[in-house]
């Protein structure tokens, strides 16, 4: 018989919260999910197919590497993956060219990384081992990847946490979910509800209090939820906004030793794929790198949708913090006009639909995803402890383990639920 005597409240209906809730609910636990937004998914943000011609992702988009938890869920849901194919291009300020991924010092980099025993920040690592002028291109490439791909600050990011990614050349297999991440979130949410879990939207949690051996979760709308245990799955910056019991507050303080990055994402749908028509060599272009205000772009290749997605990650996103969504779209159009040598009005004329998000401005995310510092492993061990009635879960607890953000969130939610069920 289901054990409905214990009530578990989960704060956050993102990937980690939904995964934990589904496992606990189907084990017979009484589960309530409190979600601040009016939707599930958190930093997974589906956009209307009517606007972009396909189920676009305003947040997380790619499945990185092996991702065993994600792939198992996709099989269960009957969803499939489409591998990312094509060529990578770059713009050097004057011309477009196919990106040369090989660096003449790559073997030397791998040798030094392989011998490294003590952790350093990326900046300190480069200063100690690759400071000479002959390594300028290598330093630039590494710093660009740390900021853009990992949304991290090289002055704080852990070199050992990134070592496996770099030893693989930073080129993990990538894929997209056919139907977008929203389809996976819908599957998880349906599974939660199907096993009896309740999902409450518009519930911004402000405090978790211990009262007479039980817990009370308070929301800013006045709602109160009594329960026996709580799993907190919110992004790291939001932990500061929740009043916690003393023991949980002490654990949460460890989050200061885990980095958290900002990302700007811009989706532009055009009337036609003018970049392919203008230059047939770009027919199979996937990624395009530059030094423009919006430095990274990608296409939907091998799909033929006339959509370009812009990406700007890391601490330098603060340079555009004054822009609203429309301002970000304008910055994207400016960048594309420069890269392709076109009048800006010609690019803007082709625009059909646009969506732009600075995730640092999102009140329920305050950024994109976490990254590891040299002190992150110790912090993760503290946050993941099963002691007390308030537990923490989410992608931040698995950073530095060479897995993508959503995979880390799903794996953490699953592990937290299994740990709770083991008692």
Tab-separated table of C-alpha atoms in Angstrom, residues 42-212:
chain	number	residue	atom	x	y	z
A	42	UNK	CA	12.597	26.067	-14.995
A	43	UNK	CA	15.594	26.835	-17.201
A	44	UNK	CA	14.088	24.532	-19.817
A	45	UNK	CA	11.818	26.990	-21.615
A	46	UNK	CA	9.786	25.754	-24.614
A	47	UNK	CA	8.781	28.398	-27.150
A	48	UNK	CA	5.677	28.205	-29.370
A	49	UNK	CA	6.102	26.145	-32.530
A	50	UNK	CA	3.726	28.604	-34.207
A	51	UNK	CA	6.372	31.348	-33.863
A	52	UNK	CA	9.495	29.476	-34.921
A	53	UNK	CA	8.185	26.682	-37.113
A	54	UNK	CA	9.265	23.949	-34.665
A	55	UNK	CA	9.204	23.474	-30.858
A	56	UNK	CA	12.085	25.835	-30.086
A	57	UNK	CA	14.033	25.977	-26.812
A	58	UNK	CA	14.506	29.347	-25.159
A	59	UNK	CA	16.696	27.766	-22.505
A	60	UNK	CA	18.448	24.389	-22.492
A	61	UNK	CA	18.646	22.918	-25.991
A	62	UNK	CA	21.398	20.315	-26.413
A	63	UNK	CA	21.960	16.844	-24.999
A	64	UNK	CA	25.696	16.568	-24.342
A	65	UNK	CA	27.727	13.376	-24.397
A	66	UNK	CA	26.461	10.003	-23.217
A	67	UNK	CA	23.806	11.416	-20.847
A	68	UNK	CA	22.554	7.998	-19.665
A	69	UNK	CA	19.743	9.314	-17.436
A	70	UNK	CA	18.400	11.597	-20.153
A	71	UNK	CA	18.589	8.900	-22.804
A	72	UNK	CA	16.826	6.367	-20.574
A	73	UNK	CA	13.990	8.835	-20.014
A	74	UNK	CA	13.756	9.547	-23.729
A	75	UNK	CA	13.401	5.838	-24.472
A	76	UNK	CA	10.720	5.563	-21.815
A	77	UNK	CA	8.885	8.555	-23.277
A	78	UNK	CA	9.202	7.328	-26.859
A	79	UNK	CA	11.230	10.398	-27.823
A	80	UNK	CA	14.256	10.426	-30.104
A	81	UNK	CA	17.469	12.387	-30.571
A	82	UNK	CA	18.872	14.061	-33.658
A	83	UNK	CA	22.656	14.253	-33.769
A	84	UNK	CA	24.313	17.619	-34.397
A	85	UNK	CA	26.148	17.559	-37.714
A	86	UNK	CA	27.893	20.012	-39.981
A	87	UNK	CA	30.843	22.381	-40.004
A	88	UNK	CA	31.994	25.138	-37.675
A	89	UNK	CA	32.885	28.571	-39.031
A	90	UNK	CA	34.498	31.691	-37.603
A	91	UNK	CA	34.638	35.397	-38.453
A	92	UNK	CA	37.968	37.133	-37.798
A	93	UNK	CA	36.708	40.659	-38.321
A	94	UNK	CA	37.173	40.650	-42.075
A	95	UNK	CA	36.246	37.247	-43.498
A	96	UNK	CA	34.423	34.007	-42.787
A	97	UNK	CA	36.390	30.761	-42.738
A	98	UNK	CA	35.991	27.208	-41.570
A	99	UNK	CA	37.098	26.989	-37.962
A	100	UNK	CA	40.457	25.300	-37.445
A	101	UNK	CA	39.987	23.356	-34.248
A	102	UNK	CA	43.497	21.952	-33.990
A	103	UNK	CA	46.037	23.989	-32.041
A	104	UNK	CA	49.752	23.236	-32.542
A	105	UNK	CA	50.164	23.201	-28.740
A	106	UNK	CA	47.292	20.793	-28.101
A	107	UNK	CA	49.564	17.821	-27.379
A	108	UNK	CA	51.565	19.911	-24.929
A	109	UNK	CA	48.352	21.044	-23.225
A	110	UNK	CA	47.203	17.447	-22.822
A	111	UNK	CA	50.575	16.405	-21.422
A	112	UNK	CA	50.531	19.139	-18.783
A	113	UNK	CA	46.925	18.422	-17.888
A	114	UNK	CA	47.652	14.727	-17.573
A	115	UNK	CA	50.429	15.368	-15.049
A	116	UNK	CA	48.542	17.993	-13.043
A	117	UNK	CA	47.894	16.987	-9.429
A	118	UNK	CA	46.841	20.197	-7.664
A	119	UNK	CA	43.792	22.144	-8.716
A	120	UNK	CA	44.151	25.694	-10.011
A	121	UNK	CA	41.900	28.255	-11.555
A	122	UNK	CA	42.031	28.351	-15.345
A	123	UNK	CA	43.704	31.768	-15.241
A	124	UNK	CA	46.403	30.586	-12.827
A	125	UNK	CA	46.947	27.427	-14.881
A	126	UNK	CA	47.515	29.386	-18.081
A	127	UNK	CA	49.733	31.892	-16.294
A	128	UNK	CA	51.882	29.127	-14.809
A	129	UNK	CA	52.247	26.802	-17.794
A	130	UNK	CA	51.349	28.729	-20.966
A	131	UNK	CA	52.327	32.346	-20.390
A	132	UNK	CA	54.602	32.820	-23.431
A	133	UNK	CA	53.563	34.772	-26.536
A	134	UNK	CA	53.652	31.580	-28.601
A	135	UNK	CA	50.617	30.374	-26.591
A	136	UNK	CA	48.468	33.432	-27.235
A	137	UNK	CA	46.075	31.608	-29.536
A	138	UNK	CA	45.793	28.685	-27.110
A	139	UNK	CA	45.005	31.002	-24.197
A	140	UNK	CA	42.396	32.831	-26.219
A	141	UNK	CA	40.742	29.597	-27.330
A	142	UNK	CA	40.617	28.210	-23.783
A	143	UNK	CA	39.272	31.395	-22.246
A	144	UNK	CA	36.628	31.682	-24.970
A	145	UNK	CA	35.488	28.106	-24.338
A	146	UNK	CA	35.401	28.536	-20.552
A	147	UNK	CA	33.335	31.717	-20.818
A	148	UNK	CA	31.133	30.766	-23.750
A	149	UNK	CA	30.553	27.029	-23.325
A	150	UNK	CA	30.765	26.731	-19.542
A	151	UNK	CA	29.438	30.248	-18.760
A	152	UNK	CA	32.296	30.400	-16.261
A	153	UNK	CA	34.833	32.935	-15.046
A	154	UNK	CA	38.381	31.743	-15.925
A	155	UNK	CA	39.665	33.537	-12.826
A	156	UNK	CA	37.566	31.223	-10.611
A	157	UNK	CA	36.864	28.089	-12.668
A	158	UNK	CA	38.576	24.810	-11.737
A	159	UNK	CA	41.098	23.438	-14.215
A	160	UNK	CA	40.721	19.860	-12.936
A	161	UNK	CA	36.945	19.987	-13.346
A	162	UNK	CA	37.419	20.947	-16.995
A	163	UNK	CA	40.292	18.563	-17.687
A	164	UNK	CA	38.239	15.667	-19.043
A	165	UNK	CA	36.332	17.985	-21.353
A	166	UNK	CA	39.573	19.420	-22.681
A	167	UNK	CA	41.361	16.099	-22.994
A	168	UNK	CA	38.563	15.126	-25.342
A	169	UNK	CA	39.274	18.284	-27.295
A	170	UNK	CA	36.080	19.869	-25.947
A	171	UNK	CA	34.135	18.148	-28.724
A	172	UNK	CA	31.605	15.914	-27.007
A	173	UNK	CA	28.850	14.423	-29.121
A	174	UNK	CA	25.824	16.682	-29.091
A	175	UNK	CA	22.222	16.120	-30.071
A	176	UNK	CA	18.786	17.691	-29.848
A	177	UNK	CA	15.573	16.105	-28.680
A	178	UNK	CA	13.092	15.820	-31.550
A	179	UNK	CA	10.258	17.949	-30.230
A	180	UNK	CA	12.535	19.877	-27.874
A	181	UNK	CA	13.222	19.565	-24.169
A	182	UNK	CA	9.637	20.647	-23.532
A	183	UNK	CA	8.442	17.212	-24.629
A	184	UNK	CA	10.622	15.577	-21.971
A	185	UNK	CA	9.353	17.970	-19.286
A	186	UNK	CA	5.750	17.215	-20.283
A	187	UNK	CA	6.479	13.509	-19.925
A	188	UNK	CA	7.976	13.955	-16.459
A	189	UNK	CA	5.181	16.229	-15.263
A	190	UNK	CA	2.543	13.775	-16.528
A	191	UNK	CA	4.345	10.987	-14.681
A	192	UNK	CA	4.315	13.014	-11.478
A	193	UNK	CA	0.604	13.731	-11.726
A	194	UNK	CA	-0.163	10.182	-12.801
A	195	UNK	CA	1.359	8.882	-9.560
A	196	UNK	CA	-0.543	11.376	-7.454
A	197	UNK	CA	1.944	14.208	-7.011
A	198	UNK	CA	0.448	17.705	-6.844
A	199	UNK	CA	2.075	20.586	-8.756
A	200	UNK	CA	1.263	24.080	-7.476
A	201	UNK	CA	2.200	27.010	-9.714
A	202	UNK	CA	2.756	30.606	-8.630
A	203	UNK	CA	4.232	29.495	-5.303
A	204	UNK	CA	7.365	31.507	-4.517
A	205	UNK	CA	8.853	29.900	-1.428
A	206	UNK	CA	10.105	32.430	1.104
A	207	UNK	CA	10.790	30.295	4.172
A	208	UNK	CA	11.097	26.750	5.461
A	209	UNK	CA	10.501	26.531	9.202
A	210	UNK	CA	10.813	23.746	11.743
A	211	UNK	CA	7.827	23.548	14.051
A	212	UNK	CA	7.355	20.797	16.598
